[in-house]
mmCIF file of C-alpha atoms in Angstrom:
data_model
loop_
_atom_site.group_PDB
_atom_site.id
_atom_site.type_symbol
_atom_site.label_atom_id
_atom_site.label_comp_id
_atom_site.label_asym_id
_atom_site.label_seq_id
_atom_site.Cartn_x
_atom_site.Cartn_y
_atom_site.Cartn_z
ATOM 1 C CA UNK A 24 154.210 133.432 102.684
ATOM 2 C CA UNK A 25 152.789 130.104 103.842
ATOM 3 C CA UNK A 26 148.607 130.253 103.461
ATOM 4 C CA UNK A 27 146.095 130.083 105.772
ATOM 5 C CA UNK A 28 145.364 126.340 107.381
ATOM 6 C CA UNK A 29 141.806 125.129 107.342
ATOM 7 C CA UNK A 30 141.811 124.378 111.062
ATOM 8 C CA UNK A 31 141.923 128.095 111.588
ATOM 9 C CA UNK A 32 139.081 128.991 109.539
ATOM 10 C CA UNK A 33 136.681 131.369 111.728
ATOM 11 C CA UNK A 34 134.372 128.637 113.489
ATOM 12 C CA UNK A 35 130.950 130.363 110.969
ATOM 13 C CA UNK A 36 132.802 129.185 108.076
ATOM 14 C CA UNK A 37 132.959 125.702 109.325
ATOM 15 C CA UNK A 38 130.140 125.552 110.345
ATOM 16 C CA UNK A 39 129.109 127.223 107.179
ATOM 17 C CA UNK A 40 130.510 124.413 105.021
ATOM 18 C CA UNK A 41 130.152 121.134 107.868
ATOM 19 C CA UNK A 42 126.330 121.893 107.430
ATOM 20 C CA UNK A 43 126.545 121.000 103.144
ATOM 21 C CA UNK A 44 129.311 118.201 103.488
ATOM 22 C CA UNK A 45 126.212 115.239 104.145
ATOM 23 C CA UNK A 46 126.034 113.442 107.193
ATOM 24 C CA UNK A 47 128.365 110.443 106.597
ATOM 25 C CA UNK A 48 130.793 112.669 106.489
ATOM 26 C CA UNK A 49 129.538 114.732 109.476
ATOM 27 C CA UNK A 50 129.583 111.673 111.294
ATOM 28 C CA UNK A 51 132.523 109.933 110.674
ATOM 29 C CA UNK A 52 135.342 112.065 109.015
ATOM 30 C CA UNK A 53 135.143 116.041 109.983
ATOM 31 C CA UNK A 54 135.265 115.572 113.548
ATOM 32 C CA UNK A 55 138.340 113.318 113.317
ATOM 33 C CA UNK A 56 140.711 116.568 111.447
ATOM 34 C CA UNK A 57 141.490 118.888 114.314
ATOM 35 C CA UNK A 58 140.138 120.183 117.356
ATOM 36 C CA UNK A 59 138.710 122.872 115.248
ATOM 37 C CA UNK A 60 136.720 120.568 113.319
ATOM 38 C CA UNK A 61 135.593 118.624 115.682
ATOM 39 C CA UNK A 62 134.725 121.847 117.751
ATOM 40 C CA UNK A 63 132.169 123.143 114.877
ATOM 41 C CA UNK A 64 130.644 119.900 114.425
ATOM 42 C CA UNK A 65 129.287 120.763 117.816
ATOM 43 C CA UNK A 66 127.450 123.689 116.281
ATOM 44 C CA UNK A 67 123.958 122.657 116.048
ATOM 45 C CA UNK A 68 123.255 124.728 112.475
ATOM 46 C CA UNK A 69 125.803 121.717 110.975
ATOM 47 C CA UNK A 70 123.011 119.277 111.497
ATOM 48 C CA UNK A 71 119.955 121.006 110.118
ATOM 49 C CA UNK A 72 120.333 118.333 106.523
ATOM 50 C CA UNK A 73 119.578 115.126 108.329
ATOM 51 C CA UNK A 74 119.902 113.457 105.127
ATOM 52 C CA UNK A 75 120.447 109.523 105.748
ATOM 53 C CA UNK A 76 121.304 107.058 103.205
ATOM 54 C CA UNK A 77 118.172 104.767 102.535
ATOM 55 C CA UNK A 78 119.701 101.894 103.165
ATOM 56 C CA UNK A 79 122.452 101.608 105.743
ATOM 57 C CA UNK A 80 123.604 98.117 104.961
ATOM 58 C CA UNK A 81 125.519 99.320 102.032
ATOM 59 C CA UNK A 82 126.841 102.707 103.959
ATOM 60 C CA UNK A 83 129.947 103.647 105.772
ATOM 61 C CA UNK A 84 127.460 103.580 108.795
ATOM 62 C CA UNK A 85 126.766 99.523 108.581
ATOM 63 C CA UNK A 86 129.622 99.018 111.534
ATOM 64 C CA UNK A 87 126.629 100.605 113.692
ATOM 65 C CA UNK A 88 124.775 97.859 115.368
ATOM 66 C CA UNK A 89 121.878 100.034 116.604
ATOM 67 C CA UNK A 90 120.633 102.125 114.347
ATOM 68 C CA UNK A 91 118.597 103.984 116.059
ATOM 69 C CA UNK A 92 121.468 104.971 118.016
ATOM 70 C CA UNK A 93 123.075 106.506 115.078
ATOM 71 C CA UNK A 94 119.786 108.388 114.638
ATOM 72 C CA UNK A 95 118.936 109.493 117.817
ATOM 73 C CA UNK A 96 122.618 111.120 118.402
ATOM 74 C CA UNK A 97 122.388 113.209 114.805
ATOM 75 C CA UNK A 98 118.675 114.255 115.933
ATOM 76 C CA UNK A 99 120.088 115.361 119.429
ATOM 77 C CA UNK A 100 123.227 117.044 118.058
ATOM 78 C CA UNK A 101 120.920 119.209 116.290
ATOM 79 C CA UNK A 102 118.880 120.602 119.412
ATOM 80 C CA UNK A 103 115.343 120.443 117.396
ATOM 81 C CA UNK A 104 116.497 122.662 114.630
ATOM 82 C CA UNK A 105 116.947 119.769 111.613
ATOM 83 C CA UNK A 106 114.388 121.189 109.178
ATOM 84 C CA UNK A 107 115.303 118.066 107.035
ATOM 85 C CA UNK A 108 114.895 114.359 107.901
ATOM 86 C CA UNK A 109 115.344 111.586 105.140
ATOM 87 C CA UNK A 110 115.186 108.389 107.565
ATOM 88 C CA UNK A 111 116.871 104.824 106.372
ATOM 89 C CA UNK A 112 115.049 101.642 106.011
ATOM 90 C CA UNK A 113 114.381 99.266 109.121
ATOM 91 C CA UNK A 114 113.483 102.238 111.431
ATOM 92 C CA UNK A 115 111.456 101.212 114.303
ATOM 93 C CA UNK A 116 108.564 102.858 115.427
ATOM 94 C CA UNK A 117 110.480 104.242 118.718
ATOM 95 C CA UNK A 118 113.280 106.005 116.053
ATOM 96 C CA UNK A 119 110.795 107.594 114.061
ATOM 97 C CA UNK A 120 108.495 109.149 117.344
ATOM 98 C CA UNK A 121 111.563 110.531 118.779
ATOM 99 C CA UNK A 122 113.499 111.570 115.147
ATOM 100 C CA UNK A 123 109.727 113.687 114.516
ATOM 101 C CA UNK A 124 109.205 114.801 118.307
ATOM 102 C CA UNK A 125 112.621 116.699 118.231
ATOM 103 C CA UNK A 126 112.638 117.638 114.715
ATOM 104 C CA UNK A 127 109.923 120.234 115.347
ATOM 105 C CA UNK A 128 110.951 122.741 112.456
ATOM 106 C CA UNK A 129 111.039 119.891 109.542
ATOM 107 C CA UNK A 130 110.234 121.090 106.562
ATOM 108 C CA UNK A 131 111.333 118.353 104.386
ATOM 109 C CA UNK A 132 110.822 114.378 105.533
ATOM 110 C CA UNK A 133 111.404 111.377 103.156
ATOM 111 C CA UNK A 134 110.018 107.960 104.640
ATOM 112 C CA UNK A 135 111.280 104.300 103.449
ATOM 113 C CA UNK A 136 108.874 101.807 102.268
ATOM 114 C CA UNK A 137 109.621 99.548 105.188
ATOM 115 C CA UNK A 138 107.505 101.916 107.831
ATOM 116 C CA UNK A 139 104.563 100.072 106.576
ATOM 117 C CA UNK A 140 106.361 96.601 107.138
ATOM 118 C CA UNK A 141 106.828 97.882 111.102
ATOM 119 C CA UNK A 142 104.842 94.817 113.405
ATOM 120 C CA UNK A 143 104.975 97.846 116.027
ATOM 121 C CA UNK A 144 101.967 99.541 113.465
ATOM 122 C CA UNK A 145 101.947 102.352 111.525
ATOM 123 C CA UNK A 146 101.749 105.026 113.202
ATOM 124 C CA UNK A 147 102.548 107.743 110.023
ATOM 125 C CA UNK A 148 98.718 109.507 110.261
ATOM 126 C CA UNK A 149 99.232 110.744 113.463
ATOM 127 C CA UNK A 150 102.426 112.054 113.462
ATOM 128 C CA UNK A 151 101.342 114.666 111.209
ATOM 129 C CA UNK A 152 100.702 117.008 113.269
ATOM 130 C CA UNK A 153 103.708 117.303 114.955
ATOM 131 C CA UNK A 154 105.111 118.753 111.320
ATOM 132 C CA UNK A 155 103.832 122.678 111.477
ATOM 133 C CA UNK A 156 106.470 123.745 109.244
ATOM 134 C CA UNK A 157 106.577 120.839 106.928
ATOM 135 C CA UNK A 158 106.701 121.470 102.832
ATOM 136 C CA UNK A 159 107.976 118.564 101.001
ATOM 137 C CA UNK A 160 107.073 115.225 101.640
ATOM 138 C CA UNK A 161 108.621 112.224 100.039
ATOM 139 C CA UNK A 162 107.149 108.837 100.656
ATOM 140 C CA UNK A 163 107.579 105.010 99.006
ATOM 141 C CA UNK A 164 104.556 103.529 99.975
ATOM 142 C CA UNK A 165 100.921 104.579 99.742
ATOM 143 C CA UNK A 166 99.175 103.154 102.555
ATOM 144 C CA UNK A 167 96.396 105.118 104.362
ATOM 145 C CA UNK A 168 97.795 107.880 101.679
ATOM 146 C CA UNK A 169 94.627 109.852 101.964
ATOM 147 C CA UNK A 170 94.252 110.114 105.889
ATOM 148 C CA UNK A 171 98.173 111.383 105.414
ATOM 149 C CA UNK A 172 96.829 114.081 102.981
ATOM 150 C CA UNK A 173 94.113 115.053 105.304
ATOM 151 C CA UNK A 174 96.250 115.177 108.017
ATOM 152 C CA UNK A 175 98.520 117.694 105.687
ATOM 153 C CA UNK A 176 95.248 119.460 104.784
ATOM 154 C CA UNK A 177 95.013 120.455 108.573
ATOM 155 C CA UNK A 178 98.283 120.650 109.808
ATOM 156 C CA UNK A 179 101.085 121.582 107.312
ATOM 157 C CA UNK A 180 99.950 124.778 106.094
ATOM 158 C CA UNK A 181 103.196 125.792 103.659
ATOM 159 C CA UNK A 182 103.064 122.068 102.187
ATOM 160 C CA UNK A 183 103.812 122.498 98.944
ATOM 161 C CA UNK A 184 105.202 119.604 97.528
ATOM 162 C CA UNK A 185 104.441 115.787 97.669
ATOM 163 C CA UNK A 186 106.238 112.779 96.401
ATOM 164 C CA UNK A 187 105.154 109.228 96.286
ATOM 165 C CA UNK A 188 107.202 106.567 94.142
ATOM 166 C CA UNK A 189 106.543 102.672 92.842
ATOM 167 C CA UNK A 190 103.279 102.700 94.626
ATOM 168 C CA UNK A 191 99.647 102.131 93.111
ATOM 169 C CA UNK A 192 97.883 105.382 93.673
ATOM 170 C CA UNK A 193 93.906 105.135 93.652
ATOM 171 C CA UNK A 194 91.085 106.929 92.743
ATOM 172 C CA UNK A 195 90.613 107.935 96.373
ATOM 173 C CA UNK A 196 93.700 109.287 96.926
ATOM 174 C CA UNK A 197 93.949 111.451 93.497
ATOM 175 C CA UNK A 198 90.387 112.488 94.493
ATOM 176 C CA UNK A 199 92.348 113.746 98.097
ATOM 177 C CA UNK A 200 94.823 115.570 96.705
ATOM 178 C CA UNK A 201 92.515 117.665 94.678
ATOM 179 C CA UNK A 202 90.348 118.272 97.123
ATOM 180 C CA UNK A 203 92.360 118.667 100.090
ATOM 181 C CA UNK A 204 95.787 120.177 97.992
ATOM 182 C CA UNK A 205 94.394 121.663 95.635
ATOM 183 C CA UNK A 206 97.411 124.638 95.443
ATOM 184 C CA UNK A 207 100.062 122.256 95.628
ATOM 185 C CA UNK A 208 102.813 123.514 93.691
ATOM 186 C CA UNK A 209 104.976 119.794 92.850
ATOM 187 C CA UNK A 210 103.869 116.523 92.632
ATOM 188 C CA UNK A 211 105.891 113.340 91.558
ATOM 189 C CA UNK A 212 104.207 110.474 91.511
ATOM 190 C CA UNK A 213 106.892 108.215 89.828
ATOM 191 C CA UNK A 214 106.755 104.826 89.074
ATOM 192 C CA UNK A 215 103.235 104.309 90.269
ATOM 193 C CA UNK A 216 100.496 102.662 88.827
ATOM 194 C CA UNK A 217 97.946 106.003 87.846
ATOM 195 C CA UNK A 218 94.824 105.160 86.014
ATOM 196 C CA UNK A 219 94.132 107.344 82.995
ATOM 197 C CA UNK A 220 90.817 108.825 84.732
ATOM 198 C CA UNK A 221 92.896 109.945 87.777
ATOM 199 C CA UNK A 222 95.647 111.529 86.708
ATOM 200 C CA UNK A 223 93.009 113.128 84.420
ATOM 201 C CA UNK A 224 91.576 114.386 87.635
ATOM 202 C CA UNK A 225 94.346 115.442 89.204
ATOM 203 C CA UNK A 226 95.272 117.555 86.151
ATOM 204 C CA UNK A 227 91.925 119.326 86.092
ATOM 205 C CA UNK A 228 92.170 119.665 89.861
ATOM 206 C CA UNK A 229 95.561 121.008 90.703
ATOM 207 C CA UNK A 230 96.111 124.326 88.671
ATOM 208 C CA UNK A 231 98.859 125.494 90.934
ATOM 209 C CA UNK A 232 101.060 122.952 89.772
ATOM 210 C CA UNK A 233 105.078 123.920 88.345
ATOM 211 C CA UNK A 234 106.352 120.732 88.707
ATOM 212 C CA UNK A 235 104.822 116.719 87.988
ATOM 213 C CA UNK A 236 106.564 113.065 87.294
ATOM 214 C CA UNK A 237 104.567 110.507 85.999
ATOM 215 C CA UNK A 238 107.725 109.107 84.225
ATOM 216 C CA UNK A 239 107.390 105.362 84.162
ATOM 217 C CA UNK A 240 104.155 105.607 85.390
ATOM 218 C CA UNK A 241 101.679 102.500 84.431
ATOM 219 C CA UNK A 242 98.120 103.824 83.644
ATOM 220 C CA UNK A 243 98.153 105.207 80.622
ATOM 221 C CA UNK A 244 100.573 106.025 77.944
ATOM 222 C CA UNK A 245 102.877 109.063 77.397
ATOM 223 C CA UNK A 246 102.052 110.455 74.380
ATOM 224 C CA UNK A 247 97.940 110.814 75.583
ATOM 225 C CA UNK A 248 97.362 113.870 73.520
ATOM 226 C CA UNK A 249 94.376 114.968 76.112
ATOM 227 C CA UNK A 250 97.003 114.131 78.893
ATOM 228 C CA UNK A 251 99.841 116.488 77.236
ATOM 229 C CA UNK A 252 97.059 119.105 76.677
ATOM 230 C CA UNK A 253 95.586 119.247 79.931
ATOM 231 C CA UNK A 254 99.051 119.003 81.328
ATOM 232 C CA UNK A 255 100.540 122.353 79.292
ATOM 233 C CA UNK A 256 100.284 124.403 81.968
ATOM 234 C CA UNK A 257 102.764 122.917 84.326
ATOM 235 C CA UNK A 258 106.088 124.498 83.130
ATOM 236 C CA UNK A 259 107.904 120.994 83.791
ATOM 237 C CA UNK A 260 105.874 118.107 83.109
ATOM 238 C CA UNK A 261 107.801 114.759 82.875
ATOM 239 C CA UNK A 262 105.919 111.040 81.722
ATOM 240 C CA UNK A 263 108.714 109.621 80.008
ATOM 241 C CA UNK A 264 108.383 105.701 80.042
ATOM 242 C CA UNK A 265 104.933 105.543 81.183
ATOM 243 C CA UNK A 266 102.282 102.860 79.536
ATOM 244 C CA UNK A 267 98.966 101.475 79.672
ATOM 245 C CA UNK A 268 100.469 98.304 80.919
ATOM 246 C CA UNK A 269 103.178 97.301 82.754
ATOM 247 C CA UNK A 270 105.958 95.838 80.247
ATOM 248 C CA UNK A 271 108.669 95.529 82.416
ATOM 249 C CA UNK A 272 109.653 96.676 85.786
ATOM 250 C CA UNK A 273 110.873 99.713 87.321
ATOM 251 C CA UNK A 274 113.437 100.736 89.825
ATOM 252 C CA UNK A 275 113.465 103.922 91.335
ATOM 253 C CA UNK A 276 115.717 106.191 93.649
ATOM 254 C CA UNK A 277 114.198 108.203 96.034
ATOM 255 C CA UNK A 278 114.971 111.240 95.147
ATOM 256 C CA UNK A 279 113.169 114.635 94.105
ATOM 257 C CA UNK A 280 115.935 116.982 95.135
ATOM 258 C CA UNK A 281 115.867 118.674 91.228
ATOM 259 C CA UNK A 282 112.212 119.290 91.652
ATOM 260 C CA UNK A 283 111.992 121.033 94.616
ATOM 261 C CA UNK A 284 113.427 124.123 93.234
ATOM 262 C CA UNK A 285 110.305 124.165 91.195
ATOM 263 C CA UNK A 286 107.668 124.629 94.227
ATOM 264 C CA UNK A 287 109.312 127.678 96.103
ATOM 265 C CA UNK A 288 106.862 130.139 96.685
ATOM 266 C CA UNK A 289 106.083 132.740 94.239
#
């Protein structure tokens, strides 16, 4: 007996599986199958993972000359119920106000270094509060990264998670997160240059913690024993690489999808 085609899969297990496939794929392969396919991809619960690659240049999506057009179409197939956003390089100020606007149930965003680059401003502070429902935030810069925090503090009140990589974190900022997170359950601060005294700080601050990187961190070195100590709480604590100085330099992926699992709620 010949076996069931894929095309006539009931349309919830499409849309079951479109919604994990990534969006490249979304984009520019499932709705090109069948009718079927191209059918579910209509389903607006296929484009809740609004996951783009950082850098579209070197993506099946550099034959789009705008891309804000590729951004605003994924954002308004999903009819405002993405609940994660990771937005490419070379956004403009316009992509990222409307991407945030009609992404109202975010709960995960990752942000490019190049938003602080934008000659339109940066406009990252006040779009806080557009994020109700926003846990996990994953950023490459760390500009005005304690007016973001205190815009958290106030607005994001199941924020759990924050991410900042190959950025120079200062006392001001460590001194924010304790304050103004001080139940935050993951932090990754990876690649960044940490003084001793602040990550000291933050360790003594933030007793909620499951999950920190400080891997490659410059600062201080990894095998502190009064860092390791105060640190023994954390079930996963990671500062592989780091040093006092900087010997060499670092490249870094964004990317903090294996600690995540670490800061679901109790």
């Amino acid at each position: 007996m010949e076996g069931r085609k894929w095309e006539d899969m009931e349309m919830d297990c499409l849309v079951n599986i479109f919604g994990r496939v990534g969006i490249e794929s979304l984009v520019l392969d499932v709705p090109f199958v069948c009718k079927s396919w191209y059918k579910a991809t209509l389903n607006p619960l296929c484009w809740q993972s609004l996951n783009f690659p950082i850098d579209l240049e070197y993506s099946r999506f550099r034959w789009f000359v705008n891309p804000g057009d590729l951004i605003k179409g994924a954002v308004n197939r999903s009819q405002r119920s993405a609940t994660r956003l990771d937005l490419p390089e070379n956004c403009s100020n316009k992509d990222i106000l409307y991407a945030l606007e009609e992404c109202p149930l975010l709960k995960l965003l990752t942000l490019p270094s190049s938003v602080i680059d934008n000659h339109e401003g940066f406009i990252i502070p006040s779009m806080i509060n557009k994020l109700k429902n926003l846990e996990t935030l994953m950023l490459q810069f760390s500009q005005d990264l304690e007016e973001i925090i205190a815009q958290i503090n106030l607005h994001c009140k199941n924020f759990v998670f924050l991410s900042v990589t190959n950025a120079e974190i200062s006392s001001d900022a460590a001194i924010a997160i304790v304050t103004l997170l001080p139940n935050i359950k993951g932090l990754a601060l990876r690649g960044c240059e940490l003084q001793r005294s602040d990550l000291v700080i933050i360790l003594n601050g933030c007793k909620e913690l499951k999950y920190m990187d400080v891997s490659n961190c410059i600062g201080f070195e990894s095998d502190d024993a009064e860092i390791l100590n105060l640190a023994s709480h954390i079930t996963t604590f990671k500062c592989e690489g780091s040093n006092l100085y900087d010997d060499y330099d670092y490249g870094f992926e964004l990317h903090c999808s294996d600690a995540i699992g670490y800061c679901a709620s109790d």
